[in-house]
Amino acid sequence: MSRWQRLAFRARQFDPRNIPGIALWLDAGDASTVTLNGSTVSEWRDKSGNGRNFAQSTASAQPVYTTAGQNGRNCLTFDAARRLGSANAASTWAFLHDGTSLYDIYVVYRTASGSTTIRPILATGNSGRNARSFYFWHDHRSGQNNQAYFEITTIGIGTANFLVTRAVTGLPANVMRLARVTGNPANATEANRGELVVAGNTGSVVEISTGTASAGDPVFTLTIGSLSNTSQFFGFAGDLCEIIIYSRSTAVTSAERTRISNYLNSRWAL
């Protein structure tokens, strides 16, 4: 049995819920977790057991359910005019900025080629810098070198409202990839407040921040494909296959990260 076959076998045996602290698990490859409105998705249901489902009632804003979008498995396709919002209150996602827990976020995604703007993948904010918000997006703007981008903002003035900003630059468009976002918002050292790893490349510091984690709800509930859950604010263009979030008092270990990454890399043939 080859190394790849061994990894594939282990991935088939792996269940993300067996690692403590799972907060969200969205799996587009599992057709039983999506509600279809014709060819579009009106609801994407959480497999973590926490009931954190995402929905969209407006048909024109529902992502398309793409059959065999990657490695023979289904994915959700966005075109910058589609989004899904968490059915849970904004307070559910405050841990992404308030420092109450450490977290890891895993996203299997592909951005569409030809994009020229910011494409939010996950967000709880409206891009206002003096706000409690979490952002993970892909930045295609001129001069941004096609970068994946992770940011936590909070209440403050000037650079005091930033907790952490990370980016991985020079990523090609139209390639399916795995990203890991690690957040530790309460860490006193800016360099230790977060990490972004995309396809094996670790993100560098983009902005030196002096802010500290602050209690309170984010601007919006967690949204997929837009900065806002109530209207299309920018908009992701591309495919999303799987999203897993862990939130707990201790960091996800290296061994656990390896198991999660092996599972996702094998399942989606990354």
PDB file of C-alpha atoms in Angstrom:
ATOM      1  CA  MET A   1       0.000   0.000   0.000  1.00  0.00           C
ATOM      2  CA  SER A   2       1.443   3.371  -1.042  1.00  0.00           C
ATOM      3  CA  ARG A   3       1.782   6.330   1.326  1.00  0.00           C
ATOM      4  CA  TRP A   4      -1.136   8.079  -0.439  1.00  0.00           C
ATOM      5  CA  GLN A   5      -3.302   4.968  -0.084  1.00  0.00           C
ATOM      6  CA  ARG A   6      -2.445   4.775   3.615  1.00  0.00           C
ATOM      7  CA  LEU A   7      -3.423   8.427   4.075  1.00  0.00           C
ATOM      8  CA  ALA A   8      -6.671   7.864   2.181  1.00  0.00           C
ATOM      9  CA  PHE A   9      -7.492   4.848   4.366  1.00  0.00           C
ATOM     10  CA  ARG A  10      -6.829   6.805   7.555  1.00  0.00           C
ATOM     11  CA  ALA A  11      -8.955   9.679   6.269  1.00  0.00           C
ATOM     12  CA  ARG A  12     -11.879   7.310   5.736  1.00  0.00           C
ATOM     13  CA  GLN A  13     -11.565   6.199   9.353  1.00  0.00           C
ATOM     14  CA  PHE A  14     -11.276   9.741  10.733  1.00  0.00           C
ATOM     15  CA  ASP A  15     -14.195  11.631  12.282  1.00  0.00           C
ATOM     16  CA  PRO A  16     -13.542  15.323  13.096  1.00  0.00           C
ATOM     17  CA  ARG A  17     -15.917  15.024  16.075  1.00  0.00           C
ATOM     18  CA  ASN A  18     -13.439  12.727  17.816  1.00  0.00           C
ATOM     19  CA  ILE A  19     -11.121  15.678  18.422  1.00  0.00           C
ATOM     20  CA  PRO A  20     -12.334  17.668  21.468  1.00  0.00           C
ATOM     21  CA  GLY A  21     -13.807  21.128  21.045  1.00  0.00           C
ATOM     22  CA  ILE A  22     -15.468  20.878  17.647  1.00  0.00           C
ATOM     23  CA  ALA A  23     -17.641  23.981  17.197  1.00  0.00           C
ATOM     24  CA  LEU A  24     -18.724  23.650  13.556  1.00  0.00           C
ATOM     25  CA  TRP A  25     -18.508  21.101  10.758  1.00  0.00           C
ATOM     26  CA  LEU A  26     -19.936  21.902   7.336  1.00  0.00           C
ATOM     27  CA  ASP A  27     -19.388  19.196   4.730  1.00  0.00           C
ATOM     28  CA  ALA A  28     -20.674  19.866   1.206  1.00  0.00           C
ATOM     29  CA  GLY A  29     -19.679  16.342   0.204  1.00  0.00           C
ATOM     30  CA  ASP A  30     -22.444  14.983   2.439  1.00  0.00           C
ATOM     31  CA  ALA A  31     -25.613  15.615   0.418  1.00  0.00           C
ATOM     32  CA  SER A  32     -27.793  14.793   3.428  1.00  0.00           C
ATOM     33  CA  THR A  33     -26.648  18.035   5.094  1.00  0.00           C
ATOM     34  CA  VAL A  34     -27.907  20.412   2.396  1.00  0.00           C
ATOM     35  CA  THR A  35     -31.433  21.520   1.581  1.00  0.00           C
ATOM     36  CA  LEU A  36     -31.861  22.252  -2.114  1.00  0.00           C
ATOM     37  CA  ASN A  37     -34.068  24.818  -3.781  1.00  0.00           C
ATOM     38  CA  GLY A  38     -33.760  23.372  -7.247  1.00  0.00           C
ATOM     39  CA  SER A  39     -30.012  23.575  -7.897  1.00  0.00           C
ATOM     40  CA  THR A  40     -29.203  26.060  -5.119  1.00  0.00           C
ATOM     41  CA  VAL A  41     -28.662  25.585  -1.383  1.00  0.00           C
ATOM     42  CA  SER A  42     -31.113  27.154   1.047  1.00  0.00           C
ATOM     43  CA  GLU A  43     -29.547  25.502   4.118  1.00  0.00           C
ATOM     44  CA  TRP A  44     -26.180  23.934   4.971  1.00  0.00           C
ATOM     45  CA  ARG A  45     -26.441  21.958   8.192  1.00  0.00           C
ATOM     46  CA  ASP A  46     -23.816  21.556  10.876  1.00  0.00           C
ATOM     47  CA  LYS A  47     -22.481  18.025  11.513  1.00  0.00           C
ATOM     48  CA  SER A  48     -20.704  18.924  14.773  1.00  0.00           C
ATOM     49  CA  GLY A  49     -23.780  18.266  16.912  1.00  0.00           C
ATOM     50  CA  ASN A  50     -24.038  21.925  17.932  1.00  0.00           C
ATOM     51  CA  GLY A  51     -26.870  22.784  15.543  1.00  0.00           C
ATOM     52  CA  ARG A  52     -25.028  25.746  14.009  1.00  0.00           C
ATOM     53  CA  ASN A  53     -26.681  25.702  10.614  1.00  0.00           C
ATOM     54  CA  PHE A  54     -26.319  28.259   7.816  1.00  0.00           C
ATOM     55  CA  ALA A  55     -29.194  29.369   5.622  1.00  0.00           C
ATOM     56  CA  GLN A  56     -30.332  31.754   2.905  1.00  0.00           C
ATOM     57  CA  SER A  57     -34.011  32.401   2.160  1.00  0.00           C
ATOM     58  CA  THR A  58     -33.488  34.579  -0.938  1.00  0.00           C
ATOM     59  CA  ALA A  59     -33.236  32.246  -3.931  1.00  0.00           C
ATOM     60  CA  SER A  60     -31.002  34.536  -5.994  1.00  0.00           C
ATOM     61  CA  ALA A  61     -28.504  34.735  -3.106  1.00  0.00           C
ATOM     62  CA  GLN A  62     -28.281  30.963  -2.530  1.00  0.00           C
ATOM     63  CA  PRO A  63     -25.021  29.236  -3.551  1.00  0.00           C
ATOM     64  CA  VAL A  64     -25.188  26.636  -6.321  1.00  0.00           C
ATOM     65  CA  TYR A  65     -24.753  22.991  -5.377  1.00  0.00           C
ATOM     66  CA  THR A  66     -22.081  21.750  -7.781  1.00  0.00           C
ATOM     67  CA  THR A  67     -22.038  17.984  -8.304  1.00  0.00           C
ATOM     68  CA  ALA A  68     -18.581  16.385  -8.234  1.00  0.00           C
ATOM     69  CA  GLY A  69     -16.961  19.782  -7.784  1.00  0.00           C
ATOM     70  CA  GLN A  70     -13.735  18.299  -6.383  1.00  0.00           C
ATOM     71  CA  ASN A  71     -12.449  14.710  -6.259  1.00  0.00           C
ATOM     72  CA  GLY A  72     -15.892  13.418  -7.217  1.00  0.00           C
ATOM     73  CA  ARG A  73     -17.525  15.165  -4.260  1.00  0.00           C
ATOM     74  CA  ASN A  74     -20.044  17.989  -4.233  1.00  0.00           C
ATOM     75  CA  CYS A  75     -19.170  21.589  -3.360  1.00  0.00           C
ATOM     76  CA  LEU A  76     -20.980  24.909  -2.944  1.00  0.00           C
ATOM     77  CA  THR A  77     -20.280  27.456  -5.682  1.00  0.00           C
ATOM     78  CA  PHE A  78     -20.472  31.222  -5.066  1.00  0.00           C
ATOM     79  CA  ASP A  79     -20.387  33.980  -7.706  1.00  0.00           C
ATOM     80  CA  ALA A  80     -19.952  37.123  -5.549  1.00  0.00           C
ATOM     81  CA  ALA A  81     -23.740  37.540  -5.270  1.00  0.00           C
ATOM     82  CA  ARG A  82     -24.456  34.581  -2.974  1.00  0.00           C
ATOM     83  CA  ARG A  83     -24.061  34.021   0.757  1.00  0.00           C
ATOM     84  CA  LEU A  84     -25.159  31.941   3.745  1.00  0.00           C
ATOM     85  CA  GLY A  85     -25.681  33.320   7.242  1.00  0.00           C
ATOM     86  CA  SER A  86     -25.513  31.513  10.564  1.00  0.00           C
ATOM     87  CA  ALA A  87     -28.934  30.854  12.059  1.00  0.00           C
ATOM     88  CA  ASN A  88     -27.367  31.466  15.490  1.00  0.00           C
ATOM     89  CA  ALA A  89     -27.066  34.822  17.222  1.00  0.00           C
ATOM     90  CA  ALA A  90     -23.934  36.906  16.728  1.00  0.00           C
ATOM     91  CA  SER A  91     -22.951  36.118  20.334  1.00  0.00           C
ATOM     92  CA  THR A  92     -22.335  32.492  19.273  1.00  0.00           C
ATOM     93  CA  TRP A  93     -19.313  33.662  17.289  1.00  0.00           C
ATOM     94  CA  ALA A  94     -17.889  36.202  19.763  1.00  0.00           C
ATOM     95  CA  PHE A  95     -15.117  33.728  20.651  1.00  0.00           C
ATOM     96  CA  LEU A  96     -13.505  34.577  17.303  1.00  0.00           C
ATOM     97  CA  HIS A  97     -12.453  37.976  18.696  1.00  0.00           C
ATOM     98  CA  ASP A  98     -13.056  38.162  22.470  1.00  0.00           C
ATOM     99  CA  GLY A  99     -10.322  35.856  23.759  1.00  0.00           C
ATOM    100  CA  THR A 100     -12.586  33.437  25.633  1.00  0.00           C
ATOM    101  CA  SER A 101     -11.049  30.463  23.825  1.00  0.00           C
ATOM    102  CA  LEU A 102      -8.373  29.384  21.382  1.00  0.00           C
ATOM    103  CA  TYR A 103      -9.525  28.127  18.010  1.00  0.00           C
ATOM    104  CA  ASP A 104      -8.553  26.462  14.751  1.00  0.00           C
ATOM    105  CA  ILE A 105     -10.503  26.945  11.507  1.00  0.00           C
ATOM    106  CA  TYR A 106     -10.019  24.659   8.493  1.00  0.00           C
ATOM    107  CA  VAL A 107     -11.425  25.665   5.080  1.00  0.00           C
ATOM    108  CA  VAL A 108     -11.202  23.768   1.795  1.00  0.00           C
ATOM    109  CA  TYR A 109     -11.823  26.340  -0.924  1.00  0.00           C
ATOM    110  CA  ARG A 110     -11.049  27.523  -4.449  1.00  0.00           C
ATOM    111  CA  THR A 111     -11.256  31.124  -5.653  1.00  0.00           C
ATOM    112  CA  ALA A 112     -12.481  31.892  -9.147  1.00  0.00           C
ATOM    113  CA  SER A 113      -9.970  33.191 -11.654  1.00  0.00           C
ATOM    114  CA  GLY A 114     -10.296  36.701 -13.000  1.00  0.00           C
ATOM    115  CA  SER A 115     -11.360  38.250  -9.706  1.00  0.00           C
ATOM    116  CA  THR A 116     -10.170  41.792  -8.938  1.00  0.00           C
ATOM    117  CA  THR A 117     -11.423  42.532  -5.433  1.00  0.00           C
ATOM    118  CA  ILE A 118     -11.624  41.258  -1.846  1.00  0.00           C
ATOM    119  CA  ARG A 119     -13.551  38.011  -1.570  1.00  0.00           C
ATOM    120  CA  PRO A 120     -14.814  37.274   1.982  1.00  0.00           C
ATOM    121  CA  ILE A 121     -14.977  33.585   2.813  1.00  0.00           C
ATOM    122  CA  LEU A 122     -15.905  33.840   6.509  1.00  0.00           C
ATOM    123  CA  ALA A 123     -16.710  37.069   8.338  1.00  0.00           C
ATOM    124  CA  THR A 124     -18.536  38.571  11.295  1.00  0.00           C
ATOM    125  CA  GLY A 125     -18.019  42.215  10.346  1.00  0.00           C
ATOM    126  CA  ASN A 126     -18.667  44.979   7.844  1.00  0.00           C
ATOM    127  CA  SER A 127     -14.990  45.898   7.174  1.00  0.00           C
ATOM    128  CA  GLY A 128     -15.157  48.756   9.690  1.00  0.00           C
ATOM    129  CA  ARG A 129     -11.887  48.836  11.562  1.00  0.00           C
ATOM    130  CA  ASN A 130     -13.286  50.158  14.833  1.00  0.00           C
ATOM    131  CA  ALA A 131     -15.500  47.116  15.343  1.00  0.00           C
ATOM    132  CA  ARG A 132     -15.457  43.663  16.896  1.00  0.00           C
ATOM    133  CA  SER A 133     -15.038  41.400  13.898  1.00  0.00           C
ATOM    134  CA  PHE A 134     -13.319  38.357  12.420  1.00  0.00           C
ATOM    135  CA  TYR A 135     -12.399  38.066   8.727  1.00  0.00           C
ATOM    136  CA  PHE A 136     -10.933  35.390   6.480  1.00  0.00           C
ATOM    137  CA  TRP A 137     -10.833  36.428   2.849  1.00  0.00           C
ATOM    138  CA  HIS A 138      -8.945  36.145  -0.418  1.00  0.00           C
ATOM    139  CA  ASP A 139      -7.638  39.439  -1.773  1.00  0.00           C
ATOM    140  CA  HIS A 140      -7.325  39.766  -5.551  1.00  0.00           C
ATOM    141  CA  ARG A 141      -6.900  43.546  -5.701  1.00  0.00           C
ATOM    142  CA  SER A 142      -4.100  45.054  -7.731  1.00  0.00           C
ATOM    143  CA  GLY A 143      -0.932  45.207  -5.649  1.00  0.00           C
ATOM    144  CA  GLN A 144      -2.130  42.638  -3.096  1.00  0.00           C
ATOM    145  CA  ASN A 145      -0.389  39.734  -4.842  1.00  0.00           C
ATOM    146  CA  ASN A 146      -3.412  37.407  -4.689  1.00  0.00           C
ATOM    147  CA  GLN A 147      -3.257  36.807  -0.948  1.00  0.00           C
ATOM    148  CA  ALA A 148      -5.273  34.909   1.616  1.00  0.00           C
ATOM    149  CA  TYR A 149      -5.945  37.219   4.546  1.00  0.00           C
ATOM    150  CA  PHE A 150      -6.908  36.713   8.201  1.00  0.00           C
ATOM    151  CA  GLU A 151      -7.776  39.559  10.561  1.00  0.00           C
ATOM    152  CA  ILE A 152      -9.311  40.139  13.987  1.00  0.00           C
ATOM    153  CA  THR A 153     -10.418  43.655  14.893  1.00  0.00           C
ATOM    154  CA  THR A 154     -11.809  45.055  18.114  1.00  0.00           C
ATOM    155  CA  ILE A 155     -12.817  48.365  19.687  1.00  0.00           C
ATOM    156  CA  GLY A 156     -10.006  50.927  19.715  1.00  0.00           C
ATOM    157  CA  ILE A 157      -8.415  53.887  17.996  1.00  0.00           C
ATOM    158  CA  GLY A 158      -5.875  53.645  15.178  1.00  0.00           C
ATOM    159  CA  THR A 159      -3.770  50.482  15.374  1.00  0.00           C
ATOM    160  CA  ALA A 160      -5.277  49.763  18.794  1.00  0.00           C
ATOM    161  CA  ASN A 161      -8.295  48.245  17.114  1.00  0.00           C
ATOM    162  CA  PHE A 162      -6.256  45.457  15.490  1.00  0.00           C
ATOM    163  CA  LEU A 163      -5.567  42.222  17.301  1.00  0.00           C
ATOM    164  CA  VAL A 164      -3.863  40.376  14.479  1.00  0.00           C
ATOM    165  CA  THR A 165      -3.469  40.590  10.712  1.00  0.00           C
ATOM    166  CA  ARG A 166      -1.854  37.802   8.678  1.00  0.00           C
ATOM    167  CA  ALA A 167      -1.532  37.090   4.952  1.00  0.00           C
ATOM    168  CA  VAL A 168      -0.140  34.455   2.616  1.00  0.00           C
ATOM    169  CA  THR A 169       0.720  36.059  -0.734  1.00  0.00           C
ATOM    170  CA  GLY A 170       1.276  34.853  -4.284  1.00  0.00           C
ATOM    171  CA  LEU A 171      -1.447  32.208  -4.332  1.00  0.00           C
ATOM    172  CA  PRO A 172      -2.756  31.162  -7.770  1.00  0.00           C
ATOM    173  CA  ALA A 173      -6.469  31.487  -8.461  1.00  0.00           C
ATOM    174  CA  ASN A 174      -8.712  28.592  -9.443  1.00  0.00           C
ATOM    175  CA  VAL A 175      -6.800  26.049  -7.308  1.00  0.00           C
ATOM    176  CA  MET A 176      -8.479  24.027  -4.561  1.00  0.00           C
ATOM    177  CA  ARG A 177      -6.549  24.438  -1.305  1.00  0.00           C
ATOM    178  CA  LEU A 178      -6.678  23.938   2.440  1.00  0.00           C
ATOM    179  CA  ALA A 179      -6.314  26.917   4.778  1.00  0.00           C
ATOM    180  CA  ARG A 180      -5.878  26.818   8.544  1.00  0.00           C
ATOM    181  CA  VAL A 181      -6.600  29.872  10.682  1.00  0.00           C
ATOM    182  CA  THR A 182      -5.492  29.696  14.321  1.00  0.00           C
ATOM    183  CA  GLY A 183      -6.693  32.362  16.743  1.00  0.00           C
ATOM    184  CA  ASN A 184      -5.503  33.221  20.242  1.00  0.00           C
ATOM    185  CA  PRO A 185      -7.050  36.707  20.665  1.00  0.00           C
ATOM    186  CA  ALA A 186      -6.185  37.112  24.355  1.00  0.00           C
ATOM    187  CA  ASN A 187      -2.439  36.610  23.896  1.00  0.00           C
ATOM    188  CA  ALA A 188      -0.531  39.676  25.080  1.00  0.00           C
ATOM    189  CA  THR A 189       2.000  39.358  22.238  1.00  0.00           C
ATOM    190  CA  GLU A 190       0.673  40.413  18.846  1.00  0.00           C
ATOM    191  CA  ALA A 191       2.842  37.908  17.007  1.00  0.00           C
ATOM    192  CA  ASN A 192       1.254  35.072  19.001  1.00  0.00           C
ATOM    193  CA  ARG A 193      -2.389  36.056  18.510  1.00  0.00           C
ATOM    194  CA  GLY A 194      -2.913  34.135  15.335  1.00  0.00           C
ATOM    195  CA  GLU A 195      -1.489  32.094  12.500  1.00  0.00           C
ATOM    196  CA  LEU A 196      -2.536  31.540   8.906  1.00  0.00           C
ATOM    197  CA  VAL A 197      -1.310  28.535   6.929  1.00  0.00           C
ATOM    198  CA  VAL A 198      -2.423  28.030   3.322  1.00  0.00           C
ATOM    199  CA  ALA A 199      -1.216  25.023   1.334  1.00  0.00           C
ATOM    200  CA  GLY A 200       1.815  24.742   3.607  1.00  0.00           C
ATOM    201  CA  ASN A 201       2.750  28.444   3.466  1.00  0.00           C
ATOM    202  CA  THR A 202       2.680  30.279   6.792  1.00  0.00           C
ATOM    203  CA  GLY A 203       1.312  33.808   6.758  1.00  0.00           C
ATOM    204  CA  SER A 204       3.448  36.790   7.617  1.00  0.00           C
ATOM    205  CA  VAL A 205       2.553  39.745   9.819  1.00  0.00           C
ATOM    206  CA  VAL A 206       0.842  42.432   7.782  1.00  0.00           C
ATOM    207  CA  GLU A 207       0.186  45.026  10.461  1.00  0.00           C
ATOM    208  CA  ILE A 208       1.664  45.503  13.930  1.00  0.00           C
ATOM    209  CA  SER A 209      -1.252  45.750  16.320  1.00  0.00           C
ATOM    210  CA  THR A 210      -1.573  47.149  19.820  1.00  0.00           C
ATOM    211  CA  GLY A 211      -5.186  46.251  20.584  1.00  0.00           C
ATOM    212  CA  THR A 212      -6.463  43.780  23.155  1.00  0.00           C
ATOM    213  CA  ALA A 213      -9.396  41.387  23.055  1.00  0.00           C
ATOM    214  CA  SER A 214     -12.671  42.961  24.105  1.00  0.00           C
ATOM    215  CA  ALA A 215     -15.928  41.439  25.267  1.00  0.00           C
ATOM    216  CA  GLY A 216     -19.079  41.950  23.244  1.00  0.00           C
ATOM    217  CA  ASP A 217     -20.759  40.597  20.164  1.00  0.00           C
ATOM    218  CA  PRO A 218     -19.413  40.981  16.625  1.00  0.00           C
ATOM    219  CA  VAL A 219     -21.114  43.259  14.117  1.00  0.00           C
ATOM    220  CA  PHE A 220     -22.888  40.334  12.403  1.00  0.00           C
ATOM    221  CA  THR A 221     -23.381  36.652  12.952  1.00  0.00           C
ATOM    222  CA  LEU A 222     -20.880  34.468  11.090  1.00  0.00           C
ATOM    223  CA  THR A 223     -21.449  34.721   7.344  1.00  0.00           C
ATOM    224  CA  ILE A 224     -20.138  32.616   4.465  1.00  0.00           C
ATOM    225  CA  GLY A 225     -19.460  34.457   1.215  1.00  0.00           C
ATOM    226  CA  SER A 226     -20.081  38.050   2.349  1.00  0.00           C
ATOM    227  CA  LEU A 227     -19.076  40.518   5.043  1.00  0.00           C
ATOM    228  CA  SER A 228     -22.744  40.906   6.002  1.00  0.00           C
ATOM    229  CA  ASN A 229     -25.406  38.279   6.577  1.00  0.00           C
ATOM    230  CA  THR A 230     -28.183  40.756   5.712  1.00  0.00           C
ATOM    231  CA  SER A 231     -26.890  42.030   2.362  1.00  0.00           C
ATOM    232  CA  GLN A 232     -24.204  41.238  -0.169  1.00  0.00           C
ATOM    233  CA  PHE A 233     -21.136  43.179   0.973  1.00  0.00           C
ATOM    234  CA  PHE A 234     -18.308  42.344  -1.419  1.00  0.00           C
ATOM    235  CA  GLY A 235     -18.797  38.624  -2.114  1.00  0.00           C
ATOM    236  CA  PHE A 236     -16.869  35.383  -2.437  1.00  0.00           C
ATOM    237  CA  ALA A 237     -16.452  33.910  -5.926  1.00  0.00           C
ATOM    238  CA  GLY A 238     -15.388  30.279  -6.052  1.00  0.00           C
ATOM    239  CA  ASP A 239     -16.087  26.930  -4.407  1.00  0.00           C
ATOM    240  CA  LEU A 240     -16.329  25.864  -0.759  1.00  0.00           C
ATOM    241  CA  CYS A 241     -16.141  22.179   0.103  1.00  0.00           C
ATOM    242  CA  GLU A 242     -15.639  21.780   3.842  1.00  0.00           C
ATOM    243  CA  ILE A 243     -15.331  24.010   6.922  1.00  0.00           C
ATOM    244  CA  ILE A 244     -14.341  22.745  10.387  1.00  0.00           C
ATOM    245  CA  ILE A 245     -13.907  24.918  13.490  1.00  0.00           C
ATOM    246  CA  TYR A 246     -12.539  23.902  16.906  1.00  0.00           C
ATOM    247  CA  SER A 247     -12.862  26.149  19.960  1.00  0.00           C
ATOM    248  CA  ARG A 248     -11.491  25.203  23.380  1.00  0.00           C
ATOM    249  CA  SER A 249      -9.389  26.349  26.315  1.00  0.00           C
ATOM    250  CA  THR A 250      -6.214  24.673  25.043  1.00  0.00           C
ATOM    251  CA  ALA A 251      -4.656  24.871  21.598  1.00  0.00           C
ATOM    252  CA  VAL A 252      -5.246  22.158  19.027  1.00  0.00           C
ATOM    253  CA  THR A 253      -2.062  20.085  19.128  1.00  0.00           C
ATOM    254  CA  SER A 254       0.331  19.469  16.251  1.00  0.00           C
ATOM    255  CA  ALA A 255      -0.677  15.818  16.177  1.00  0.00           C
ATOM    256  CA  GLU A 256      -4.350  16.764  15.998  1.00  0.00           C
ATOM    257  CA  ARG A 257      -3.685  19.281  13.239  1.00  0.00           C
ATOM    258  CA  THR A 258      -1.855  16.635  11.254  1.00  0.00           C
ATOM    259  CA  ARG A 259      -4.824  14.262  11.549  1.00  0.00           C
ATOM    260  CA  ILE A 260      -7.298  16.953  10.482  1.00  0.00           C
ATOM    261  CA  SER A 261      -5.123  18.099   7.573  1.00  0.00           C
ATOM    262  CA  ASN A 262      -4.475  14.539   6.376  1.00  0.00           C
ATOM    263  CA  TYR A 263      -8.210  13.861   6.424  1.00  0.00           C
ATOM    264  CA  LEU A 264      -9.048  16.961   4.377  1.00  0.00           C
ATOM    265  CA  ASN A 265      -6.125  16.652   1.964  1.00  0.00           C
ATOM    266  CA  SER A 266      -6.977  13.050   1.225  1.00  0.00           C
ATOM    267  CA  ARG A 267     -10.755  13.484   1.042  1.00  0.00           C
ATOM    268  CA  TRP A 268     -10.540  16.354  -1.430  1.00  0.00           C
ATOM    269  CA  ALA A 269      -7.359  15.199  -3.243  1.00  0.00           C
ATOM    270  CA  LEU A 270      -5.504  18.445  -2.498  1.00  0.00           C
TER     271      LEU A 270
END
